mmCIF file of C-alpha atoms and ligand atoms in Angstrom:
data_model
loop_
_atom_site.group_PDB
_atom_site.id
_atom_site.type_symbol
_atom_site.label_atom_id
_atom_site.label_comp_id
_atom_site.label_asym_id
_atom_site.label_seq_id
_atom_site.Cartn_x
_atom_site.Cartn_y
_atom_site.Cartn_z
ATOM 1 C CA UNK K 1474 -24.806 10.803 6.193
ATOM 2 C CA UNK K 1475 -21.073 10.063 6.016
ATOM 3 C CA UNK K 1476 -20.298 6.366 5.611
ATOM 4 C CA UNK K 1477 -17.610 5.021 7.944
ATOM 5 C CA UNK K 1478 -17.253 1.883 5.842
ATOM 6 C CA UNK K 1479 -13.685 0.952 4.829
ATOM 7 C CA UNK K 1480 -12.509 -1.384 2.054
ATOM 8 C CA UNK K 1481 -9.013 -2.844 2.381
ATOM 9 C CA UNK K 1482 -6.563 -3.311 -0.442
ATOM 10 C CA UNK K 1483 -3.236 -5.177 -0.451
ATOM 11 C CA UNK K 1484 -0.559 -2.477 -1.155
ATOM 12 C CA UNK K 1485 1.023 -4.577 -3.896
ATOM 13 C CA UNK K 1486 -2.402 -5.074 -5.622
ATOM 14 C CA UNK K 1487 -3.038 -1.289 -5.286
ATOM 15 C CA UNK K 1488 0.340 -0.640 -6.898
ATOM 16 C CA UNK K 1489 -0.297 -3.106 -9.739
ATOM 17 C CA UNK K 1490 -3.761 -1.488 -10.312
ATOM 18 C CA UNK K 1491 -2.087 1.945 -10.647
ATOM 19 C CA UNK K 1492 0.631 0.554 -12.942
ATOM 20 C CA UNK K 1493 -1.964 -0.843 -15.363
ATOM 21 C CA UNK K 1494 -3.901 2.401 -15.439
ATOM 22 C CA UNK K 1495 -0.760 4.506 -16.004
ATOM 23 C CA UNK K 1496 0.483 2.236 -18.758
ATOM 24 C CA UNK K 1497 -2.963 2.625 -20.461
ATOM 25 C CA UNK K 1498 -2.371 6.374 -20.224
ATOM 26 C CA UNK K 1499 0.911 5.867 -22.138
ATOM 27 C CA UNK K 1500 3.630 5.762 -19.429
ATOM 28 C CA UNK K 1501 6.518 3.295 -19.898
ATOM 29 C CA UNK K 1502 6.396 0.355 -17.613
ATOM 30 C CA UNK K 1503 9.273 1.691 -15.463
ATOM 31 C CA UNK K 1504 7.716 5.141 -15.075
ATOM 32 C CA UNK K 1505 4.300 3.644 -14.329
ATOM 33 C CA UNK K 1506 5.872 1.457 -11.654
ATOM 34 C CA UNK K 1507 7.785 4.338 -10.103
ATOM 35 C CA UNK K 1508 4.716 6.592 -9.965
ATOM 36 C CA UNK K 1509 2.413 3.828 -8.707
ATOM 37 C CA UNK K 1510 4.889 3.119 -5.840
ATOM 38 C CA UNK K 1511 4.922 6.820 -4.879
ATOM 39 C CA UNK K 1512 1.137 6.911 -4.661
ATOM 40 C CA UNK K 1513 0.772 3.728 -2.708
ATOM 41 C CA UNK K 1514 3.590 4.719 -0.367
ATOM 42 C CA UNK K 1515 1.497 7.807 0.524
ATOM 43 C CA UNK K 1516 -1.507 5.666 1.214
ATOM 44 C CA UNK K 1517 0.512 3.165 3.194
ATOM 45 C CA UNK K 1518 1.914 5.948 5.384
ATOM 46 C CA UNK K 1519 -1.539 7.380 6.015
ATOM 47 C CA UNK K 1520 -0.957 10.349 3.737
ATOM 48 C CA UNK K 1521 -4.044 9.233 1.774
ATOM 49 C CA UNK K 1522 -4.704 12.782 0.667
ATOM 50 C CA UNK K 1523 -1.821 12.220 -1.750
ATOM 51 C CA UNK K 1524 -2.311 8.628 -2.725
ATOM 52 C CA UNK K 1525 -4.212 6.480 -5.188
ATOM 53 C CA UNK K 1526 -7.395 8.661 -4.954
ATOM 54 C CA UNK K 1527 -5.582 11.296 -6.972
ATOM 55 C CA UNK K 1528 -4.938 8.913 -9.882
ATOM 56 C CA UNK K 1529 -8.053 9.538 -11.960
ATOM 57 C CA UNK K 1530 -7.316 13.228 -11.975
ATOM 58 C CA UNK K 1531 -3.693 12.589 -12.956
ATOM 59 C CA UNK K 1532 -4.933 10.365 -15.779
ATOM 60 C CA UNK K 1533 -7.248 13.131 -16.996
ATOM 61 C CA UNK K 1534 -4.256 15.540 -17.165
ATOM 62 C CA UNK K 1535 -2.565 13.140 -19.675
ATOM 63 C CA UNK K 1536 -5.677 12.513 -21.766
ATOM 64 C CA UNK K 1537 -6.221 16.310 -21.948
ATOM 65 C CA UNK K 1538 -2.635 16.756 -23.171
ATOM 66 C CA UNK K 1539 -1.659 18.810 -20.058
ATOM 67 C CA UNK K 1540 0.945 16.255 -18.855
ATOM 68 C CA UNK K 1541 3.319 14.287 -21.100
ATOM 69 C CA UNK K 1542 3.246 10.534 -20.534
ATOM 70 C CA UNK K 1543 6.684 10.082 -22.117
ATOM 71 C CA UNK K 1544 8.747 13.205 -21.369
ATOM 72 C CA UNK K 1545 12.319 13.630 -22.587
ATOM 73 C CA UNK K 1546 14.315 14.941 -19.629
ATOM 74 C CA UNK K 1547 17.221 17.303 -20.151
ATOM 75 C CA UNK K 1548 19.931 17.211 -17.483
ATOM 76 C CA UNK K 1549 22.444 20.080 -17.442
ATOM 77 C CA UNK K 1550 25.582 19.873 -15.257
ATOM 78 C CA UNK K 1551 26.169 23.242 -13.562
ATOM 79 C CA UNK K 1552 29.189 22.155 -11.438
ATOM 80 C CA UNK K 1553 30.249 18.644 -10.373
ATOM 81 C CA UNK K 1554 27.786 18.808 -7.471
ATOM 82 C CA UNK K 1555 24.962 20.800 -8.965
ATOM 83 C CA UNK K 1556 22.709 19.938 -11.866
ATOM 84 C CA UNK K 1557 19.459 21.214 -13.451
ATOM 85 C CA UNK K 1558 16.736 18.980 -14.753
ATOM 86 C CA UNK K 1559 14.156 20.079 -17.276
ATOM 87 C CA UNK K 1560 11.209 17.708 -16.642
ATOM 88 C CA UNK K 1561 9.640 18.311 -20.101
ATOM 89 C CA UNK K 1562 6.081 18.455 -18.449
ATOM 90 C CA UNK K 1563 6.319 14.817 -17.221
ATOM 91 C CA UNK K 1564 4.555 13.624 -14.070
ATOM 92 C CA UNK K 1565 6.068 15.267 -11.004
ATOM 93 C CA UNK K 1566 6.569 11.799 -9.387
ATOM 94 C CA UNK K 1567 8.735 10.611 -12.297
ATOM 95 C CA UNK K 1568 10.670 13.887 -12.674
ATOM 96 C CA UNK K 1569 11.251 14.209 -8.867
ATOM 97 C CA UNK K 1570 12.381 10.579 -8.513
ATOM 98 C CA UNK K 1571 14.996 11.121 -11.287
ATOM 99 C CA UNK K 1572 16.130 14.456 -9.811
ATOM 100 C CA UNK K 1573 16.663 13.023 -6.279
ATOM 101 C CA UNK K 1574 18.507 10.097 -7.901
ATOM 102 C CA UNK K 1575 20.858 12.607 -9.524
ATOM 103 C CA UNK K 1576 21.339 14.526 -6.205
ATOM 104 C CA UNK K 1577 22.225 11.329 -4.380
ATOM 105 C CA UNK K 1578 24.613 10.180 -7.131
ATOM 106 C CA UNK K 1579 26.552 13.493 -6.714
ATOM 107 C CA UNK K 1580 26.406 13.295 -2.915
ATOM 108 C CA UNK K 1581 27.901 9.776 -3.094
ATOM 109 C CA UNK K 1582 30.971 11.181 -4.854
ATOM 110 C CA UNK K 1583 31.295 14.717 -3.458
ATOM 111 C CA UNK K 1584 29.414 14.544 -0.132
ATOM 112 C CA UNK K 1585 26.634 16.886 -1.399
ATOM 113 C CA UNK K 1586 24.415 16.975 -4.463
ATOM 114 C CA UNK K 1587 21.843 19.486 -5.463
ATOM 115 C CA UNK K 1588 19.400 19.354 -8.460
ATOM 116 C CA UNK K 1589 17.002 22.127 -9.434
ATOM 117 C CA UNK K 1590 13.950 21.268 -11.638
ATOM 118 C CA UNK K 1591 11.595 23.130 -13.867
ATOM 119 C CA UNK K 1592 8.735 22.088 -16.200
ATOM 120 C CA UNK K 1593 7.497 19.575 -13.675
ATOM 121 C CA UNK K 1594 4.041 18.860 -12.157
ATOM 122 C CA UNK K 1595 2.549 18.039 -8.791
ATOM 123 C CA UNK K 1596 4.834 15.551 -7.120
ATOM 124 C CA UNK K 1597 2.481 14.282 -4.320
ATOM 125 C CA UNK K 1598 3.875 13.537 -0.853
ATOM 126 C CA UNK K 1599 7.198 15.343 -0.435
ATOM 127 C CA UNK K 1600 8.457 12.579 1.994
ATOM 128 C CA UNK K 1601 8.607 10.184 -0.945
ATOM 129 C CA UNK K 1602 11.929 11.638 -2.074
ATOM 130 C CA UNK K 1603 13.272 11.891 1.443
ATOM 131 C CA UNK K 1604 12.596 8.172 1.774
ATOM 132 C CA UNK K 1605 14.450 7.609 -1.547
ATOM 133 C CA UNK K 1606 17.508 9.353 -0.110
ATOM 134 C CA UNK K 1607 17.208 7.511 3.199
ATOM 135 C CA UNK K 1608 17.455 4.263 1.328
ATOM 136 C CA UNK K 1609 21.036 5.379 0.516
ATOM 137 C CA UNK K 1610 21.687 6.654 4.150
ATOM 138 C CA UNK K 1611 21.518 10.260 3.006
ATOM 139 C CA UNK K 1612 20.321 13.357 4.784
ATOM 140 C CA UNK K 1613 18.058 15.254 2.400
ATOM 141 C CA UNK K 1614 16.097 18.465 1.789
ATOM 142 C CA UNK K 1615 13.165 18.624 -0.532
ATOM 143 C CA UNK K 1616 11.585 21.816 -1.815
ATOM 144 C CA UNK K 1617 8.710 22.384 -4.255
ATOM 145 C CA UNK K 1618 6.355 25.174 -5.238
ATOM 146 C CA UNK K 1619 2.692 24.782 -6.184
ATOM 147 C CA UNK K 1620 -0.380 26.563 -7.453
ATOM 148 C CA UNK K 1621 -1.604 29.629 -5.445
ATOM 149 C CA UNK K 1622 -3.877 28.664 -2.565
ATOM 150 C CA UNK K 1623 -2.883 31.122 0.236
ATOM 151 C CA UNK K 1624 -2.539 34.917 0.593
ATOM 152 C CA UNK K 1625 0.819 36.280 1.754
ATOM 153 C CA UNK K 1626 0.483 37.376 5.369
ATOM 154 C CA UNK K 1627 -1.777 40.454 5.649
ATOM 155 C CA UNK K 1628 -3.115 39.974 2.122
ATOM 156 C CA UNK K 1629 -6.527 39.065 0.810
ATOM 157 C CA UNK K 1630 -5.940 37.363 -2.518
ATOM 158 C CA UNK K 1631 -4.174 34.013 -2.882
ATOM 159 C CA UNK K 1632 -0.611 34.220 -4.331
ATOM 160 C CA UNK K 1633 1.403 31.561 -2.490
ATOM 161 C CA UNK K 1634 1.335 27.793 -2.849
ATOM 162 C CA UNK K 1635 0.713 25.269 -0.129
ATOM 163 C CA UNK K 1636 4.196 24.075 -0.958
ATOM 164 C CA UNK K 1637 5.462 21.390 1.341
ATOM 165 C CA UNK K 1638 9.030 21.304 2.699
ATOM 166 C CA UNK K 1639 10.469 17.912 3.587
ATOM 167 C CA UNK K 1640 13.679 16.848 5.279
ATOM 168 C CA UNK K 1641 15.183 13.523 6.353
ATOM 169 C CA UNK K 1642 18.075 12.001 8.297
ATOM 170 C CA UNK K 1643 18.842 8.346 8.771
ATOM 171 C CA UNK K 1644 19.126 6.678 12.235
ATOM 172 C CA UNK K 1645 20.234 3.123 12.980
ATOM 173 C CA UNK K 1646 17.775 1.220 15.281
ATOM 174 C CA UNK K 1647 15.261 4.007 15.701
ATOM 175 C CA UNK K 1648 12.846 5.427 13.068
ATOM 176 C CA UNK K 1649 14.477 7.970 10.753
ATOM 177 C CA UNK K 1650 13.769 11.660 10.943
ATOM 178 C CA UNK K 1651 11.152 12.600 8.280
ATOM 179 C CA UNK K 1652 9.660 16.029 8.472
ATOM 180 C CA UNK K 1653 7.138 16.631 5.720
ATOM 181 C CA UNK K 1654 4.963 19.723 6.149
ATOM 182 C CA UNK K 1655 2.906 22.139 4.201
ATOM 183 C CA UNK K 1656 3.250 25.786 5.358
ATOM 184 C CA UNK K 1657 -0.577 25.929 5.864
ATOM 185 C CA UNK K 1658 -2.475 24.686 8.921
ATOM 186 C CA UNK K 1659 -3.209 21.550 6.900
ATOM 187 C CA UNK K 1660 -2.575 20.379 3.324
ATOM 188 C CA UNK K 1661 -5.360 21.229 0.878
ATOM 189 C CA UNK K 1662 -5.631 17.513 0.150
ATOM 190 C CA UNK K 1663 -7.307 17.152 3.628
ATOM 191 C CA UNK K 1664 -9.990 19.576 2.481
ATOM 192 C CA UNK K 1665 -10.348 17.810 -0.811
ATOM 193 C CA UNK K 1666 -10.650 14.461 0.957
ATOM 194 C CA UNK K 1667 -13.326 15.832 3.375
ATOM 195 C CA UNK K 1668 -15.296 17.175 0.452
ATOM 196 C CA UNK K 1669 -15.047 13.840 -1.430
ATOM 197 C CA UNK K 1670 -16.226 11.977 1.685
ATOM 198 C CA UNK K 1671 -18.963 14.520 2.574
ATOM 199 C CA UNK K 1672 -17.243 15.460 5.888
ATOM 200 C CA UNK K 1673 -16.986 18.943 7.518
ATOM 201 C CA UNK K 1674 -13.617 20.455 8.440
ATOM 202 C CA UNK K 1675 -12.452 22.014 11.698
ATOM 203 C CA UNK K 1676 -12.548 25.813 12.019
ATOM 204 C CA UNK K 1677 -9.117 27.331 11.405
ATOM 205 C CA UNK K 1678 -8.135 25.173 8.446
ATOM 206 C CA UNK K 1679 -9.491 27.429 5.724
ATOM 207 C CA UNK K 1680 -11.341 30.613 4.748
ATOM 208 C CA UNK K 1681 -14.167 31.147 2.346
ATOM 209 C CA UNK K 1682 -13.872 33.371 -0.743
ATOM 210 C CA UNK K 1683 -14.515 36.471 1.347
ATOM 211 C CA UNK K 1684 -11.881 35.594 3.941
ATOM 212 C CA UNK K 1685 -14.275 34.323 6.619
ATOM 213 C CA UNK K 1686 -13.613 31.070 8.542
ATOM 214 C CA UNK K 1687 -15.536 28.100 7.265
ATOM 215 C CA UNK K 1688 -16.140 24.444 8.265
ATOM 216 C CA UNK K 1689 -17.686 23.549 4.892
ATOM 217 C CA UNK K 1690 -15.097 21.643 2.812
ATOM 218 C CA UNK K 1691 -16.786 22.537 -0.507
ATOM 219 C CA UNK K 1692 -16.800 26.245 0.357
ATOM 220 C CA UNK K 1693 -13.222 26.053 1.512
ATOM 221 C CA UNK K 1694 -12.150 24.512 -1.862
ATOM 222 C CA UNK K 1695 -13.180 27.820 -3.435
ATOM 223 C CA UNK K 1696 -11.608 29.958 -0.708
ATOM 224 C CA UNK K 1697 -8.108 30.059 0.607
ATOM 225 C CA UNK K 1698 -5.926 28.170 3.113
ATOM 226 C CA UNK K 1699 -4.656 29.564 6.441
ATOM 227 C CA UNK K 1700 -0.841 29.682 6.912
ATOM 228 C CA UNK K 1701 0.731 28.088 10.022
ATOM 229 C CA UNK K 1702 1.889 30.808 12.511
ATOM 230 C CA UNK K 1703 0.760 33.805 10.323
ATOM 231 C CA UNK K 1704 3.848 35.555 8.904
ATOM 232 C CA UNK K 1705 6.029 32.477 9.603
ATOM 233 C CA UNK K 1706 4.035 30.114 7.393
ATOM 234 C CA UNK K 1707 3.733 32.763 4.795
ATOM 235 C CA UNK K 1708 7.447 33.357 4.902
ATOM 236 C CA UNK K 1709 8.202 29.656 4.525
ATOM 237 C CA UNK K 1710 5.821 29.441 1.538
ATOM 238 C CA UNK K 1711 7.781 32.358 -0.030
ATOM 239 C CA UNK K 1712 11.054 30.530 0.635
ATOM 240 C CA UNK K 1713 9.651 27.467 -1.194
ATOM 241 C CA UNK K 1714 8.869 29.609 -4.159
ATOM 242 C CA UNK K 1715 12.386 31.162 -4.198
ATOM 243 C CA UNK K 1716 14.256 27.883 -3.945
ATOM 244 C CA UNK K 1717 11.947 25.854 -6.205
ATOM 245 C CA UNK K 1718 10.582 28.439 -8.592
ATOM 246 C CA UNK K 1719 12.706 31.588 -8.861
ATOM 247 C CA UNK K 1720 16.021 29.726 -8.751
ATOM 248 C CA UNK K 1721 15.053 26.762 -11.009
ATOM 249 C CA UNK K 1722 13.544 28.838 -13.887
ATOM 250 C CA UNK K 1723 10.077 27.268 -13.186
ATOM 251 C CA UNK K 1724 6.851 29.287 -12.722
ATOM 252 C CA UNK K 1725 6.681 31.317 -9.509
ATOM 253 C CA UNK K 1726 4.796 34.138 -7.728
ATOM 254 C CA UNK K 1727 1.341 32.736 -8.329
ATOM 255 C CA UNK K 1728 2.006 31.512 -11.886
ATOM 256 C CA UNK K 1729 2.232 27.735 -11.273
ATOM 257 C CA UNK K 1730 -0.698 26.204 -13.030
ATOM 258 C CA UNK K 1731 -3.571 24.789 -10.945
ATOM 259 C CA UNK K 1732 -3.877 21.100 -11.958
ATOM 260 C CA UNK K 1733 -7.618 21.175 -11.041
ATOM 261 C CA UNK K 1734 -8.501 24.319 -12.951
ATOM 262 C CA UNK K 1735 -5.899 25.409 -15.488
ATOM 263 C CA UNK K 1736 -5.902 23.932 -18.992
ATOM 264 C CA UNK K 1737 -2.105 24.356 -19.329
ATOM 265 C CA UNK K 1738 1.077 22.704 -18.046
ATOM 266 C CA UNK K 1739 1.762 23.579 -14.371
ATOM 267 C CA UNK K 1740 5.494 24.317 -14.734
ATOM 268 C CA UNK K 1741 6.100 23.335 -11.092
ATOM 269 C CA UNK K 1742 9.668 23.790 -9.801
ATOM 270 C CA UNK K 1743 11.489 21.594 -7.178
ATOM 271 C CA UNK K 1744 14.890 21.511 -5.592
ATOM 272 C CA UNK K 1745 16.550 18.374 -4.053
ATOM 273 C CA UNK K 1746 19.613 18.373 -1.849
ATOM 274 C CA UNK K 1747 21.292 15.197 -0.655
ATOM 275 C CA UNK K 1748 24.036 15.175 1.985
ATOM 276 C CA UNK K 1749 26.246 12.202 2.839
ATOM 277 C CA UNK K 1750 26.738 12.144 6.608
ATOM 278 C CA UNK K 1751 30.106 10.345 6.408
ATOM 279 C CA UNK K 1752 31.772 13.443 5.059
ATOM 280 C CA UNK K 1753 31.788 14.602 8.696
ATOM 281 C CA UNK K 1754 31.913 11.292 10.621
ATOM 282 C CA UNK K 1755 31.372 7.602 9.843
ATOM 283 C CA UNK K 1756 27.763 6.710 8.958
ATOM 284 C CA UNK K 1757 27.703 4.409 11.936
ATOM 285 C CA UNK K 1758 28.672 7.268 14.300
ATOM 286 C CA UNK K 1759 26.075 9.469 12.731
ATOM 287 C CA UNK K 1760 23.205 7.044 12.951
ATOM 288 C CA UNK K 1761 24.168 6.122 16.507
ATOM 289 C CA UNK K 1762 24.090 9.809 17.422
ATOM 290 C CA UNK K 1763 20.635 10.062 15.680
ATOM 291 C CA UNK K 1764 19.390 7.079 17.746
ATOM 292 C CA UNK K 1765 20.503 8.985 20.900
ATOM 293 C CA UNK K 1766 18.530 12.052 19.706
ATOM 294 C CA UNK K 1767 15.418 9.983 19.041
ATOM 295 C CA UNK K 1768 15.693 8.344 22.450
ATOM 296 C CA UNK K 1769 16.096 11.711 24.142
ATOM 297 C CA UNK K 1770 12.977 13.032 22.373
ATOM 298 C CA UNK K 1771 11.083 9.779 23.422
ATOM 299 C CA UNK K 1772 12.366 10.277 26.973
ATOM 300 C CA UNK K 1773 10.672 13.640 27.448
ATOM 301 C CA UNK K 1774 7.732 13.464 29.900
ATOM 302 C CA UNK K 1775 4.475 13.572 27.855
ATOM 303 C CA UNK K 1776 2.471 16.812 28.465
ATOM 304 C CA UNK K 1777 -1.168 16.737 29.541
ATOM 305 C CA UNK K 1778 -3.271 15.047 26.887
ATOM 306 C CA UNK K 1779 -0.326 13.051 25.453
ATOM 307 C CA UNK K 1780 0.741 9.446 26.192
ATOM 308 C CA UNK K 1781 4.091 9.613 24.503
ATOM 309 C CA UNK K 1782 6.414 11.918 22.573
ATOM 310 C CA UNK K 1783 7.107 10.962 18.978
ATOM 311 C CA UNK K 1784 9.877 11.888 16.525
ATOM 312 C CA UNK K 1785 8.836 13.579 13.233
ATOM 313 C CA UNK K 1786 7.802 10.876 10.737
ATOM 314 C CA UNK K 1787 7.040 8.355 13.466
ATOM 315 C CA UNK K 1788 3.198 8.611 13.209
ATOM 316 C CA UNK K 1789 3.467 7.718 9.477
ATOM 317 C CA UNK K 1790 6.082 5.124 10.110
ATOM 318 C CA UNK K 1791 3.832 3.253 12.625
ATOM 319 C CA UNK K 1792 0.792 3.517 10.315
ATOM 320 C CA UNK K 1793 2.877 2.100 7.486
ATOM 321 C CA UNK K 1794 3.685 -0.958 9.570
ATOM 322 C CA UNK K 1795 -0.008 -1.442 10.316
ATOM 323 C CA UNK K 1796 -1.189 -0.922 6.759
ATOM 324 C CA UNK K 1797 1.506 -3.189 5.385
ATOM 325 C CA UNK K 1798 -0.020 -5.954 7.597
ATOM 326 C CA UNK K 1799 -3.754 -5.082 7.273
ATOM 327 C CA UNK K 1800 -3.960 -3.418 3.856
ATOM 328 C CA UNK K 1801 -4.891 0.163 2.929
ATOM 329 C CA UNK K 1802 -8.406 1.205 4.031
ATOM 330 C CA UNK K 1803 -10.352 3.130 1.357
ATOM 331 C CA UNK K 1804 -13.693 4.907 1.768
ATOM 332 C CA UNK K 1805 -16.869 4.404 -0.368
ATOM 333 C CA UNK K 1806 -15.950 7.477 -2.503
ATOM 334 C CA UNK K 1807 -12.517 6.018 -3.405
ATOM 335 C CA UNK K 1808 -13.976 2.579 -4.039
ATOM 336 C CA UNK K 1809 -16.370 4.119 -6.546
ATOM 337 C CA UNK K 1810 -13.593 6.201 -8.114
ATOM 338 C CA UNK K 1811 -11.425 3.122 -8.633
ATOM 339 C CA UNK K 1812 -14.326 1.152 -10.215
ATOM 340 C CA UNK K 1813 -15.018 4.092 -12.562
ATOM 341 C CA UNK K 1814 -11.328 4.300 -13.596
ATOM 342 C CA UNK K 1815 -11.045 0.578 -14.142
ATOM 343 C CA UNK K 1816 -14.108 0.675 -16.423
ATOM 344 C CA UNK K 1817 -12.991 3.812 -18.261
ATOM 345 C CA UNK K 1818 -9.448 2.423 -19.064
ATOM 346 C CA UNK K 1819 -10.495 -1.200 -19.476
ATOM 347 C CA UNK K 1820 -8.249 -2.657 -16.721
ATOM 348 C CA UNK K 1821 -9.176 -5.218 -14.006
ATOM 349 C CA UNK K 1822 -10.729 -3.585 -10.959
ATOM 350 C CA UNK K 1823 -8.850 -3.268 -7.586
ATOM 351 C CA UNK K 1824 -9.736 -6.108 -5.291
ATOM 352 C CA UNK K 1825 -11.057 -4.691 -2.001
ATOM 353 C CA UNK K 1826 -12.081 -6.531 1.204
ATOM 354 C CA UNK K 1827 -14.610 -5.342 3.748
ATOM 355 C CA UNK K 1828 -12.388 -6.319 6.642
ATOM 356 C CA UNK K 1829 -8.613 -5.854 7.384
ATOM 357 C CA UNK K 1830 -6.364 -8.403 5.550
ATOM 358 C CA UNK K 1831 -3.598 -10.375 7.140
ATOM 359 C CA UNK K 1832 -0.655 -9.858 4.890
HETATM 360 N N1 NAD P 3270 2.981 18.343 -3.635
HETATM 361 C C1 NAD P 3270 2.297 19.359 -3.156
HETATM 362 O O1 NAD P 3270 2.141 20.381 -3.796
HETATM 363 C C2 NAD P 3270 1.695 19.263 -1.706
HETATM 364 C C3 NAD P 3270 1.128 20.348 -1.170
HETATM 365 C C4 NAD P 3270 0.687 20.344 0.143
HETATM 366 C C5 NAD P 3270 0.900 19.133 0.865
HETATM 367 N N2 NAD P 3270 1.464 18.041 0.297
HETATM 368 C C6 NAD P 3270 1.718 16.817 1.095
HETATM 369 O O2 NAD P 3270 0.559 16.620 2.052
HETATM 370 C C7 NAD P 3270 1.093 15.839 3.104
HETATM 371 C C8 NAD P 3270 0.479 16.416 4.365
HETATM 372 O O3 NAD P 3270 1.005 17.680 4.730
HETATM 373 P P1 NAD P 3270 0.664 18.290 6.189
HETATM 374 O O4 NAD P 3270 1.370 19.583 6.304
HETATM 375 O O5 NAD P 3270 -0.798 18.284 6.306
HETATM 376 O O6 NAD P 3270 1.355 17.243 7.137
HETATM 377 P P2 NAD P 3270 0.975 16.886 8.633
HETATM 378 O O7 NAD P 3270 0.483 18.059 9.419
HETATM 379 O O8 NAD P 3270 0.086 15.644 8.632
HETATM 380 O O9 NAD P 3270 2.404 16.379 9.265
HETATM 381 C C9 NAD P 3270 3.458 17.357 9.368
HETATM 382 C C10 NAD P 3270 4.698 16.684 9.988
HETATM 383 O O10 NAD P 3270 4.405 16.594 11.384
HETATM 384 C C11 NAD P 3270 4.821 15.335 11.838
HETATM 385 N N3 NAD P 3270 3.980 14.929 12.984
HETATM 386 C C12 NAD P 3270 2.609 14.804 12.981
HETATM 387 N N4 NAD P 3270 2.178 14.389 14.201
HETATM 388 C C13 NAD P 3270 3.252 14.281 14.953
HETATM 389 C C14 NAD P 3270 3.485 13.881 16.314
HETATM 390 N N5 NAD P 3270 2.446 13.587 17.145
HETATM 391 N N6 NAD P 3270 4.747 13.911 16.817
HETATM 392 C C15 NAD P 3270 5.757 14.221 15.926
HETATM 393 N N7 NAD P 3270 5.686 14.569 14.681
HETATM 394 C C16 NAD P 3270 4.409 14.579 14.180
HETATM 395 C C17 NAD P 3270 4.665 14.398 10.693
HETATM 396 O O11 NAD P 3270 5.496 13.296 10.783
HETATM 397 C C18 NAD P 3270 5.064 15.309 9.529
HETATM 398 O O12 NAD P 3270 6.413 15.226 9.318
HETATM 399 C C19 NAD P 3270 2.566 15.849 3.029
HETATM 400 O O13 NAD P 3270 3.053 14.639 2.591
HETATM 401 C C20 NAD P 3270 2.944 16.926 1.982
HETATM 402 O O14 NAD P 3270 4.079 16.706 1.311
HETATM 403 C C21 NAD P 3270 1.930 18.115 -1.005
#
């Protein structure tokens, strides 16, 4: 029987809890804070497949020597606008945050900045780095590759990653554009969350090891994921591997390490592009035009079964406002996971309330 009980955490307490665990694992205070904020931001936005529940597994990767707690990054300037960052097998969150910072720095001077990355790891919710660029009023594109989970269109064996593409653009009064999408029908994290919580999954999300549709999350975990739109999702997954893996010098073509299975560094690749809108027009003009676009999207008559038309990123934006006020709801499985991690690393447990908070 699946428990519907939820336990609410104050986002800043959740972040502090993660900082303490990550520091125990050997991260510097600054890197622990940066990674904790990425994880909690995912939970706050409702992307709880990529939030704090992943932390115990990330900590295991450090204690097994598969991720470096204190990487030494190597930044190489390729041209004034383009750089390459060797992540030295640090956590993807820390590596990616630094790489987007470098892309934005170049865009501030030259209008556009691009940074490719190799020797990185899973970087969580791709929108994290779009939001980082939005804080500087930048348009951005985020690419990553990932471990093989999906066959190329027409194939039987897995070769492609469920590698999310994210893009963002600032608006003024309206919510910004934030598209963050895996090229599969759903992110694998949704299957992992269902398995953790003992829930079934809808048909069409995944296939079993023999290529048959399944609604059993545990069977799906050992099968493969279904691409969106057949050859189109498969084609996008290959593009992610080209821009993030082939171009950056990272692993590609099915060779990215699986963080759940492989006892070796993942060598994930990413690419970050930041674009300053005021190269083309003033930022005020750009964001006013963006507001018009959002309003025109909102103004479209809802189709049958819809009460309103939303802009990409808006569902998460709304949930973030609610969760910042009420706290992040965790399920029994996550509550247990946090208690176990606190005990294992000797840090104070995360305080959870059985009803929504008023923050
Ligand atoms: N790092 C990795 O290797 C990895 C791999 C896979 C997925 N992920 C992450 O998993 C998360 C979930 O991915 P997903 O593909 O399941 O996302 P999703 O299907 O939940 O959302 C995809 C996009 O659709 C938009 N959207 C959803 N409903 C909408 C609506 N009603 N109106 C307008 N726009 C709407 C969302 O804002 C989002 O931009 C992402 O954050 C992704 O980065 C990470």
